[in-house]
Amino acid sequence: MLVKITRGLGGGRGILILTITGLAGIVVILATWYFRQKIEARPRAASETAPDEVLRLGAKARGRMPEIPYVAKDLTRVASFAVAQGSGGKWSGLAAGTVLQVASTSAERGDLWVNGLVQSGPRKESVKIHSSFLERYLPLMLGDTVELSDVRLVHAAETPAPKMMVTGWLRNSTSQTLSQCLVMCTFQDQSGTQLDRQIARDLVLRPLEFVRFETAPTGTEKQFAEITLEISHATSEGLRNYLPAVVIPHSTGQRTQ
């Protein structure tokens, strides 16, 4: 039997290999440590931070929304409590749901900032806010009175039979409170025949406030081809004002919760 004996990592070459391996390991450890420090140094998302802390962070505060580009006259909505810089340079809070009209945008050190006008209050205040606090707001204006947005099909139950309801947001764009606001949802088949009708409870829409509506569950999910939303509210004369009806086709790709 022949036994082959090889040398170990002795000599200059072996020492060189050991040195390179050790240096590579040190580089990996340092890189991991640096990456972890960078992650932990980032400000927490506004959705996880108390309002007082968001205000304290000021220009360093960040929201939970992805930074997306906006152009002048776009409408945006504050997704979570945010901090914004006013025209006087002072940082103050903006409540979730505040609507802004974009005036311009700017990039500073890789961050996207939005300059806009607050669409509420006695005057349109000009503010500067980080893009991560904002989400797109694309409402459907009904009769220059009510804004309709984020209409969704929401699964309410699966047993004993699948049921779903319709939800969405209403915003009164006038300076007057709208009382006894009703949302009537009619489910129709392809021929236009009514399959079901559900009504959301009475709502009060105060000026420039968002109010969520939801209908009672219906069991016609797999049968209807379109939904017709009819929204009305009381008038000061004791009558009802019916806003333009909205027809929404039923799509398999429609968002649900």
PDB file of C-alpha atoms in Angstrom:
ATOM      1  CA  MET A   1       0.000   0.000   0.000  1.00  0.00           C
ATOM      2  CA  LEU A   2       1.306   3.392  -0.955  1.00  0.00           C
ATOM      3  CA  VAL A   3       0.586   6.295   1.334  1.00  0.00           C
ATOM      4  CA  LYS A   4       0.904   9.779  -0.141  1.00  0.00           C
ATOM      5  CA  ILE A   5       1.970  12.399   2.344  1.00  0.00           C
ATOM      6  CA  THR A   6       1.209  16.019   1.491  1.00  0.00           C
ATOM      7  CA  ARG A   7       2.494  19.083   3.229  1.00  0.00           C
ATOM      8  CA  GLY A   8       0.265  21.326   5.270  1.00  0.00           C
ATOM      9  CA  LEU A   9      -0.173  25.048   4.858  1.00  0.00           C
ATOM     10  CA  GLY A  10       3.334  25.772   5.853  1.00  0.00           C
ATOM     11  CA  GLY A  11       5.688  28.105   4.090  1.00  0.00           C
ATOM     12  CA  GLY A  12       5.100  31.489   2.535  1.00  0.00           C
ATOM     13  CA  ARG A  13       2.259  30.382   0.276  1.00  0.00           C
ATOM     14  CA  GLY A  14       0.276  28.847   3.152  1.00  0.00           C
ATOM     15  CA  ILE A  15       0.683  31.951   5.275  1.00  0.00           C
ATOM     16  CA  LEU A  16      -0.511  34.097   2.363  1.00  0.00           C
ATOM     17  CA  ILE A  17      -3.656  31.976   1.935  1.00  0.00           C
ATOM     18  CA  LEU A  18      -4.432  32.148   5.650  1.00  0.00           C
ATOM     19  CA  THR A  19      -3.921  35.917   5.660  1.00  0.00           C
ATOM     20  CA  ILE A  20      -6.250  36.480   2.689  1.00  0.00           C
ATOM     21  CA  THR A  21      -8.917  34.216   4.227  1.00  0.00           C
ATOM     22  CA  GLY A  22      -8.728  36.065   7.544  1.00  0.00           C
ATOM     23  CA  LEU A  23      -8.960  39.475   5.893  1.00  0.00           C
ATOM     24  CA  ALA A  24     -11.979  38.370   3.849  1.00  0.00           C
ATOM     25  CA  GLY A  25     -13.727  37.209   7.009  1.00  0.00           C
ATOM     26  CA  ILE A  26     -13.030  40.528   8.746  1.00  0.00           C
ATOM     27  CA  VAL A  27     -14.423  42.459   5.751  1.00  0.00           C
ATOM     28  CA  VAL A  28     -17.644  40.392   5.793  1.00  0.00           C
ATOM     29  CA  ILE A  29     -18.085  40.977   9.549  1.00  0.00           C
ATOM     30  CA  LEU A  30     -17.503  44.733   9.223  1.00  0.00           C
ATOM     31  CA  ALA A  31     -19.887  44.986   6.243  1.00  0.00           C
ATOM     32  CA  THR A  32     -22.624  43.161   8.172  1.00  0.00           C
ATOM     33  CA  TRP A  33     -22.136  45.414  11.197  1.00  0.00           C
ATOM     34  CA  TYR A  34     -22.233  48.576   9.046  1.00  0.00           C
ATOM     35  CA  PHE A  35     -25.421  47.497   7.248  1.00  0.00           C
ATOM     36  CA  ARG A  36     -27.137  46.750  10.562  1.00  0.00           C
ATOM     37  CA  GLN A  37     -26.134  50.148  11.946  1.00  0.00           C
ATOM     38  CA  LYS A  38     -27.574  51.878   8.874  1.00  0.00           C
ATOM     39  CA  ILE A  39     -30.881  50.039   9.204  1.00  0.00           C
ATOM     40  CA  GLU A  40     -31.200  50.775  12.916  1.00  0.00           C
ATOM     41  CA  ALA A  41     -30.288  54.420  12.369  1.00  0.00           C
ATOM     42  CA  ARG A  42     -33.242  55.029  10.050  1.00  0.00           C
ATOM     43  CA  PRO A  43     -36.208  56.845  11.644  1.00  0.00           C
ATOM     44  CA  ARG A  44     -39.117  54.536  12.306  1.00  0.00           C
ATOM     45  CA  ALA A  45     -42.149  54.803  10.061  1.00  0.00           C
ATOM     46  CA  ALA A  46     -44.705  57.398  11.102  1.00  0.00           C
ATOM     47  CA  SER A  47     -47.340  54.690  11.521  1.00  0.00           C
ATOM     48  CA  GLU A  48     -45.224  53.239  14.344  1.00  0.00           C
ATOM     49  CA  THR A  49     -44.206  56.548  15.928  1.00  0.00           C
ATOM     50  CA  ALA A  50     -46.157  58.704  18.356  1.00  0.00           C
ATOM     51  CA  PRO A  51     -47.227  62.125  16.997  1.00  0.00           C
ATOM     52  CA  ASP A  52     -44.985  63.901  19.515  1.00  0.00           C
ATOM     53  CA  GLU A  53     -41.977  61.951  18.234  1.00  0.00           C
ATOM     54  CA  VAL A  54     -42.873  62.723  14.613  1.00  0.00           C
ATOM     55  CA  LEU A  55     -42.965  66.421  15.449  1.00  0.00           C
ATOM     56  CA  ARG A  56     -39.640  66.173  17.296  1.00  0.00           C
ATOM     57  CA  LEU A  57     -37.954  64.536  14.302  1.00  0.00           C
ATOM     58  CA  GLY A  58     -39.072  67.348  12.008  1.00  0.00           C
ATOM     59  CA  ALA A  59     -37.186  67.164   8.710  1.00  0.00           C
ATOM     60  CA  LYS A  60     -35.860  63.707   9.612  1.00  0.00           C
ATOM     61  CA  ALA A  61     -39.334  62.178  10.028  1.00  0.00           C
ATOM     62  CA  ARG A  62     -40.444  59.690   7.389  1.00  0.00           C
ATOM     63  CA  GLY A  63     -43.779  58.086   6.557  1.00  0.00           C
ATOM     64  CA  ARG A  64     -44.680  54.542   5.551  1.00  0.00           C
ATOM     65  CA  MET A  65     -45.642  55.207   1.930  1.00  0.00           C
ATOM     66  CA  PRO A  66     -43.278  54.636  -1.036  1.00  0.00           C
ATOM     67  CA  GLU A  67     -41.822  57.808  -2.524  1.00  0.00           C
ATOM     68  CA  ILE A  68     -43.573  58.379  -5.845  1.00  0.00           C
ATOM     69  CA  PRO A  69     -43.364  61.417  -8.166  1.00  0.00           C
ATOM     70  CA  TYR A  70     -46.128  64.000  -8.319  1.00  0.00           C
ATOM     71  CA  VAL A  71     -46.786  66.868 -10.719  1.00  0.00           C
ATOM     72  CA  ALA A  72     -48.412  70.250 -10.202  1.00  0.00           C
ATOM     73  CA  LYS A  73     -52.171  70.171  -9.438  1.00  0.00           C
ATOM     74  CA  ASP A  74     -52.114  66.502  -8.371  1.00  0.00           C
ATOM     75  CA  LEU A  75     -54.228  65.794  -5.298  1.00  0.00           C
ATOM     76  CA  THR A  76     -52.553  63.842  -2.503  1.00  0.00           C
ATOM     77  CA  ARG A  77     -53.725  62.613   0.878  1.00  0.00           C
ATOM     78  CA  VAL A  78     -51.755  62.307   4.130  1.00  0.00           C
ATOM     79  CA  ALA A  79     -51.661  58.554   4.867  1.00  0.00           C
ATOM     80  CA  SER A  80     -50.615  58.829   8.536  1.00  0.00           C
ATOM     81  CA  PHE A  81     -49.913  61.621  11.009  1.00  0.00           C
ATOM     82  CA  ALA A  82     -47.232  63.735   9.356  1.00  0.00           C
ATOM     83  CA  VAL A  83     -45.010  66.711  10.000  1.00  0.00           C
ATOM     84  CA  ALA A  84     -44.804  69.552   7.489  1.00  0.00           C
ATOM     85  CA  GLN A  85     -42.914  72.821   7.237  1.00  0.00           C
ATOM     86  CA  GLY A  86     -45.025  75.947   6.865  1.00  0.00           C
ATOM     87  CA  SER A  87     -44.186  79.078   4.924  1.00  0.00           C
ATOM     88  CA  GLY A  88     -42.602  80.560   8.054  1.00  0.00           C
ATOM     89  CA  GLY A  89     -40.202  77.633   8.411  1.00  0.00           C
ATOM     90  CA  LYS A  90     -41.940  76.146  11.468  1.00  0.00           C
ATOM     91  CA  TRP A  91     -42.662  72.394  11.556  1.00  0.00           C
ATOM     92  CA  SER A  92     -46.200  71.392  12.571  1.00  0.00           C
ATOM     93  CA  GLY A  93     -48.409  68.306  12.374  1.00  0.00           C
ATOM     94  CA  LEU A  94     -50.868  67.279   9.672  1.00  0.00           C
ATOM     95  CA  ALA A  95     -53.621  64.801  10.534  1.00  0.00           C
ATOM     96  CA  ALA A  96     -54.147  61.637   8.504  1.00  0.00           C
ATOM     97  CA  GLY A  97     -56.653  62.275   5.727  1.00  0.00           C
ATOM     98  CA  THR A  98     -55.564  65.864   5.070  1.00  0.00           C
ATOM     99  CA  VAL A  99     -55.744  66.597   1.339  1.00  0.00           C
ATOM    100  CA  LEU A 100     -53.066  68.651  -0.424  1.00  0.00           C
ATOM    101  CA  GLN A 101     -52.861  70.022  -3.946  1.00  0.00           C
ATOM    102  CA  VAL A 102     -49.330  69.726  -5.288  1.00  0.00           C
ATOM    103  CA  ALA A 103     -47.642  72.974  -6.320  1.00  0.00           C
ATOM    104  CA  SER A 104     -44.142  71.611  -7.007  1.00  0.00           C
ATOM    105  CA  THR A 105     -41.645  68.946  -5.958  1.00  0.00           C
ATOM    106  CA  SER A 106     -37.941  68.972  -5.142  1.00  0.00           C
ATOM    107  CA  ALA A 107     -35.201  66.400  -4.529  1.00  0.00           C
ATOM    108  CA  GLU A 108     -32.828  66.940  -1.633  1.00  0.00           C
ATOM    109  CA  ARG A 109     -30.045  64.467  -0.849  1.00  0.00           C
ATOM    110  CA  GLY A 110     -31.968  61.647  -2.474  1.00  0.00           C
ATOM    111  CA  ASP A 111     -35.274  62.489  -0.738  1.00  0.00           C
ATOM    112  CA  LEU A 112     -38.397  63.649  -2.548  1.00  0.00           C
ATOM    113  CA  TRP A 113     -40.243  66.620  -1.027  1.00  0.00           C
ATOM    114  CA  VAL A 114     -43.644  67.989  -2.016  1.00  0.00           C
ATOM    115  CA  ASN A 115     -44.714  71.621  -1.813  1.00  0.00           C
ATOM    116  CA  GLY A 116     -48.486  71.911  -1.726  1.00  0.00           C
ATOM    117  CA  LEU A 117     -51.586  73.713  -0.536  1.00  0.00           C
ATOM    118  CA  VAL A 118     -53.672  72.248   2.289  1.00  0.00           C
ATOM    119  CA  GLN A 119     -57.246  71.836   1.035  1.00  0.00           C
ATOM    120  CA  SER A 120     -58.994  72.526   4.350  1.00  0.00           C
ATOM    121  CA  GLY A 121     -59.403  75.238   6.939  1.00  0.00           C
ATOM    122  CA  PRO A 122     -60.226  78.895   6.383  1.00  0.00           C
ATOM    123  CA  ARG A 123     -57.293  79.359   3.998  1.00  0.00           C
ATOM    124  CA  LYS A 124     -55.111  77.185   1.800  1.00  0.00           C
ATOM    125  CA  GLU A 125     -51.861  77.001   3.754  1.00  0.00           C
ATOM    126  CA  SER A 126     -48.659  76.315   1.812  1.00  0.00           C
ATOM    127  CA  VAL A 127     -46.543  73.495   3.279  1.00  0.00           C
ATOM    128  CA  LYS A 128     -43.515  71.356   2.476  1.00  0.00           C
ATOM    129  CA  ILE A 129     -43.808  67.649   3.316  1.00  0.00           C
ATOM    130  CA  HIS A 130     -41.795  64.491   2.680  1.00  0.00           C
ATOM    131  CA  SER A 131     -43.290  62.343  -0.090  1.00  0.00           C
ATOM    132  CA  SER A 132     -43.323  59.217   2.112  1.00  0.00           C
ATOM    133  CA  PHE A 133     -46.226  60.680   4.125  1.00  0.00           C
ATOM    134  CA  LEU A 134     -48.434  61.019   1.035  1.00  0.00           C
ATOM    135  CA  GLU A 135     -50.584  58.768  -1.145  1.00  0.00           C
ATOM    136  CA  ARG A 136     -52.356  59.555  -4.387  1.00  0.00           C
ATOM    137  CA  TYR A 137     -55.898  60.875  -4.051  1.00  0.00           C
ATOM    138  CA  LEU A 138     -58.044  60.350  -7.164  1.00  0.00           C
ATOM    139  CA  PRO A 139     -61.659  61.064  -6.175  1.00  0.00           C
ATOM    140  CA  LEU A 140     -64.737  61.075  -8.379  1.00  0.00           C
ATOM    141  CA  MET A 141     -66.524  64.408  -7.952  1.00  0.00           C
ATOM    142  CA  LEU A 142     -70.312  64.077  -7.709  1.00  0.00           C
ATOM    143  CA  GLY A 143     -72.281  67.231  -8.416  1.00  0.00           C
ATOM    144  CA  ASP A 144     -69.529  69.552  -7.117  1.00  0.00           C
ATOM    145  CA  THR A 145     -70.596  68.429  -3.652  1.00  0.00           C
ATOM    146  CA  VAL A 146     -69.235  65.029  -2.623  1.00  0.00           C
ATOM    147  CA  GLU A 147     -65.988  63.253  -3.498  1.00  0.00           C
ATOM    148  CA  LEU A 148     -66.161  59.455  -3.847  1.00  0.00           C
ATOM    149  CA  SER A 149     -62.986  57.379  -3.562  1.00  0.00           C
ATOM    150  CA  ASP A 150     -61.520  53.931  -2.761  1.00  0.00           C
ATOM    151  CA  VAL A 151     -64.655  51.908  -3.586  1.00  0.00           C
ATOM    152  CA  ARG A 152     -63.974  48.232  -2.838  1.00  0.00           C
ATOM    153  CA  LEU A 153     -65.633  44.838  -2.645  1.00  0.00           C
ATOM    154  CA  VAL A 154     -64.996  43.414   0.814  1.00  0.00           C
ATOM    155  CA  HIS A 155     -65.620  39.771   1.690  1.00  0.00           C
ATOM    156  CA  ALA A 156     -67.771  39.750   4.816  1.00  0.00           C
ATOM    157  CA  ALA A 157     -68.371  35.997   5.204  1.00  0.00           C
ATOM    158  CA  GLU A 158     -67.524  32.703   3.525  1.00  0.00           C
ATOM    159  CA  THR A 159     -69.898  30.362   5.362  1.00  0.00           C
ATOM    160  CA  PRO A 160     -72.572  29.148   5.061  1.00  0.00           C
ATOM    161  CA  ALA A 161     -72.423  31.053   1.736  1.00  0.00           C
ATOM    162  CA  PRO A 162     -70.003  33.665   0.372  1.00  0.00           C
ATOM    163  CA  LYS A 163     -71.118  37.224   1.086  1.00  0.00           C
ATOM    164  CA  MET A 164     -69.508  40.553   0.402  1.00  0.00           C
ATOM    165  CA  MET A 165     -70.225  44.222   0.937  1.00  0.00           C
ATOM    166  CA  VAL A 166     -69.272  47.466  -0.788  1.00  0.00           C
ATOM    167  CA  THR A 167     -67.173  50.049   1.063  1.00  0.00           C
ATOM    168  CA  GLY A 168     -65.680  53.398   0.162  1.00  0.00           C
ATOM    169  CA  TRP A 169     -64.946  56.922   1.336  1.00  0.00           C
ATOM    170  CA  LEU A 170     -67.001  60.094   0.976  1.00  0.00           C
ATOM    171  CA  ARG A 171     -65.705  63.625   1.438  1.00  0.00           C
ATOM    172  CA  ASN A 172     -67.890  66.707   1.582  1.00  0.00           C
ATOM    173  CA  SER A 173     -66.158  69.341  -0.547  1.00  0.00           C
ATOM    174  CA  THR A 174     -68.545  72.156   0.422  1.00  0.00           C
ATOM    175  CA  SER A 175     -68.517  74.484   3.420  1.00  0.00           C
ATOM    176  CA  GLN A 176     -71.883  73.197   4.686  1.00  0.00           C
ATOM    177  CA  THR A 177     -72.619  70.032   6.678  1.00  0.00           C
ATOM    178  CA  LEU A 178     -74.560  67.429   4.681  1.00  0.00           C
ATOM    179  CA  SER A 179     -76.958  65.418   6.861  1.00  0.00           C
ATOM    180  CA  GLN A 180     -78.903  62.179   6.279  1.00  0.00           C
ATOM    181  CA  CYS A 181     -76.505  61.070   3.558  1.00  0.00           C
ATOM    182  CA  LEU A 182     -77.544  57.727   2.074  1.00  0.00           C
ATOM    183  CA  VAL A 183     -75.524  55.390  -0.146  1.00  0.00           C
ATOM    184  CA  MET A 184     -77.705  52.927  -2.077  1.00  0.00           C
ATOM    185  CA  CYS A 185     -75.951  50.068  -3.865  1.00  0.00           C
ATOM    186  CA  THR A 186     -77.821  48.151  -6.573  1.00  0.00           C
ATOM    187  CA  PHE A 187     -76.419  44.877  -7.962  1.00  0.00           C
ATOM    188  CA  GLN A 188     -77.406  44.084 -11.559  1.00  0.00           C
ATOM    189  CA  ASP A 189     -76.815  41.252 -14.002  1.00  0.00           C
ATOM    190  CA  GLN A 190     -75.652  41.613 -17.618  1.00  0.00           C
ATOM    191  CA  SER A 191     -79.180  42.396 -18.821  1.00  0.00           C
ATOM    192  CA  GLY A 192     -79.606  45.189 -16.260  1.00  0.00           C
ATOM    193  CA  THR A 193     -81.975  43.225 -14.053  1.00  0.00           C
ATOM    194  CA  GLN A 194     -81.745  44.099 -10.368  1.00  0.00           C
ATOM    195  CA  LEU A 195     -80.448  41.216  -8.265  1.00  0.00           C
ATOM    196  CA  ASP A 196     -80.160  42.913  -4.894  1.00  0.00           C
ATOM    197  CA  ARG A 197     -80.114  46.348  -3.279  1.00  0.00           C
ATOM    198  CA  GLN A 198     -78.297  47.302  -0.089  1.00  0.00           C
ATOM    199  CA  ILE A 199     -78.246  50.652   1.702  1.00  0.00           C
ATOM    200  CA  ALA A 200     -75.547  52.025   3.996  1.00  0.00           C
ATOM    201  CA  ARG A 201     -76.638  53.636   7.262  1.00  0.00           C
ATOM    202  CA  ASP A 202     -77.313  57.382   7.448  1.00  0.00           C
ATOM    203  CA  LEU A 203     -74.151  59.464   7.505  1.00  0.00           C
ATOM    204  CA  VAL A 204     -73.317  63.051   8.415  1.00  0.00           C
ATOM    205  CA  LEU A 205     -70.694  64.640   6.162  1.00  0.00           C
ATOM    206  CA  ARG A 206     -69.005  67.620   7.766  1.00  0.00           C
ATOM    207  CA  PRO A 207     -67.031  70.004   5.548  1.00  0.00           C
ATOM    208  CA  LEU A 208     -63.790  68.525   4.164  1.00  0.00           C
ATOM    209  CA  GLU A 209     -63.910  65.425   6.388  1.00  0.00           C
ATOM    210  CA  PHE A 210     -63.574  61.825   5.181  1.00  0.00           C
ATOM    211  CA  VAL A 211     -66.367  59.431   6.153  1.00  0.00           C
ATOM    212  CA  ARG A 212     -66.278  55.706   5.388  1.00  0.00           C
ATOM    213  CA  PHE A 213     -69.432  53.931   4.238  1.00  0.00           C
ATOM    214  CA  GLU A 214     -70.243  50.234   3.980  1.00  0.00           C
ATOM    215  CA  THR A 215     -73.349  48.428   2.811  1.00  0.00           C
ATOM    216  CA  ALA A 216     -74.968  45.407   4.375  1.00  0.00           C
ATOM    217  CA  PRO A 217     -73.609  42.077   2.993  1.00  0.00           C
ATOM    218  CA  THR A 218     -75.048  40.618  -0.194  1.00  0.00           C
ATOM    219  CA  GLY A 219     -74.883  37.052  -1.489  1.00  0.00           C
ATOM    220  CA  THR A 220     -74.847  37.937  -5.206  1.00  0.00           C
ATOM    221  CA  GLU A 221     -71.065  38.062  -5.621  1.00  0.00           C
ATOM    222  CA  LYS A 222     -70.812  35.503  -8.450  1.00  0.00           C
ATOM    223  CA  GLN A 223     -73.925  36.689 -10.270  1.00  0.00           C
ATOM    224  CA  PHE A 224     -73.862  40.458 -10.731  1.00  0.00           C
ATOM    225  CA  ALA A 225     -72.172  42.210 -13.664  1.00  0.00           C
ATOM    226  CA  GLU A 226     -72.161  45.765 -12.346  1.00  0.00           C
ATOM    227  CA  ILE A 227     -72.895  47.922  -9.323  1.00  0.00           C
ATOM    228  CA  THR A 228     -74.790  51.212  -9.353  1.00  0.00           C
ATOM    229  CA  LEU A 229     -74.097  53.606  -6.473  1.00  0.00           C
ATOM    230  CA  GLU A 230     -76.714  56.269  -5.786  1.00  0.00           C
ATOM    231  CA  ILE A 231     -75.866  58.892  -3.161  1.00  0.00           C
ATOM    232  CA  SER A 232     -78.278  61.459  -1.764  1.00  0.00           C
ATOM    233  CA  HIS A 233     -78.474  63.835   1.191  1.00  0.00           C
ATOM    234  CA  ALA A 234     -81.021  66.080   2.899  1.00  0.00           C
ATOM    235  CA  THR A 235     -81.419  69.732   1.949  1.00  0.00           C
ATOM    236  CA  SER A 236     -82.245  72.751   4.115  1.00  0.00           C
ATOM    237  CA  GLU A 237     -85.749  72.745   2.580  1.00  0.00           C
ATOM    238  CA  GLY A 238     -86.446  69.260   3.910  1.00  0.00           C
ATOM    239  CA  LEU A 239     -86.071  67.645   0.479  1.00  0.00           C
ATOM    240  CA  ARG A 240     -83.412  65.299  -0.881  1.00  0.00           C
ATOM    241  CA  ASN A 241     -80.616  66.104  -3.276  1.00  0.00           C
ATOM    242  CA  TYR A 242     -79.709  63.143  -5.501  1.00  0.00           C
ATOM    243  CA  LEU A 243     -76.153  63.148  -6.817  1.00  0.00           C
ATOM    244  CA  PRO A 244     -75.196  61.611 -10.188  1.00  0.00           C
ATOM    245  CA  ALA A 245     -75.278  57.803 -10.122  1.00  0.00           C
ATOM    246  CA  VAL A 246     -72.015  55.884 -10.484  1.00  0.00           C
ATOM    247  CA  VAL A 247     -71.891  52.595 -12.430  1.00  0.00           C
ATOM    248  CA  ILE A 248     -68.997  50.260 -11.588  1.00  0.00           C
ATOM    249  CA  PRO A 249     -68.467  47.103 -13.705  1.00  0.00           C
ATOM    250  CA  HIS A 250     -67.695  43.904 -11.788  1.00  0.00           C
ATOM    251  CA  SER A 251     -64.140  42.825 -12.608  1.00  0.00           C
ATOM    252  CA  THR A 252     -62.340  39.710 -11.399  1.00  0.00           C
ATOM    253  CA  GLY A 253     -59.335  41.952 -10.825  1.00  0.00           C
ATOM    254  CA  GLN A 254     -61.255  44.324  -8.583  1.00  0.00           C
ATOM    255  CA  ARG A 255     -59.596  44.921  -5.223  1.00  0.00           C
ATOM    256  CA  THR A 256     -61.088  43.211  -2.198  1.00  0.00           C
ATOM    257  CA  GLN A 257     -60.147  42.864   1.447  1.00  0.00           C
TER     258      GLN A 257
END
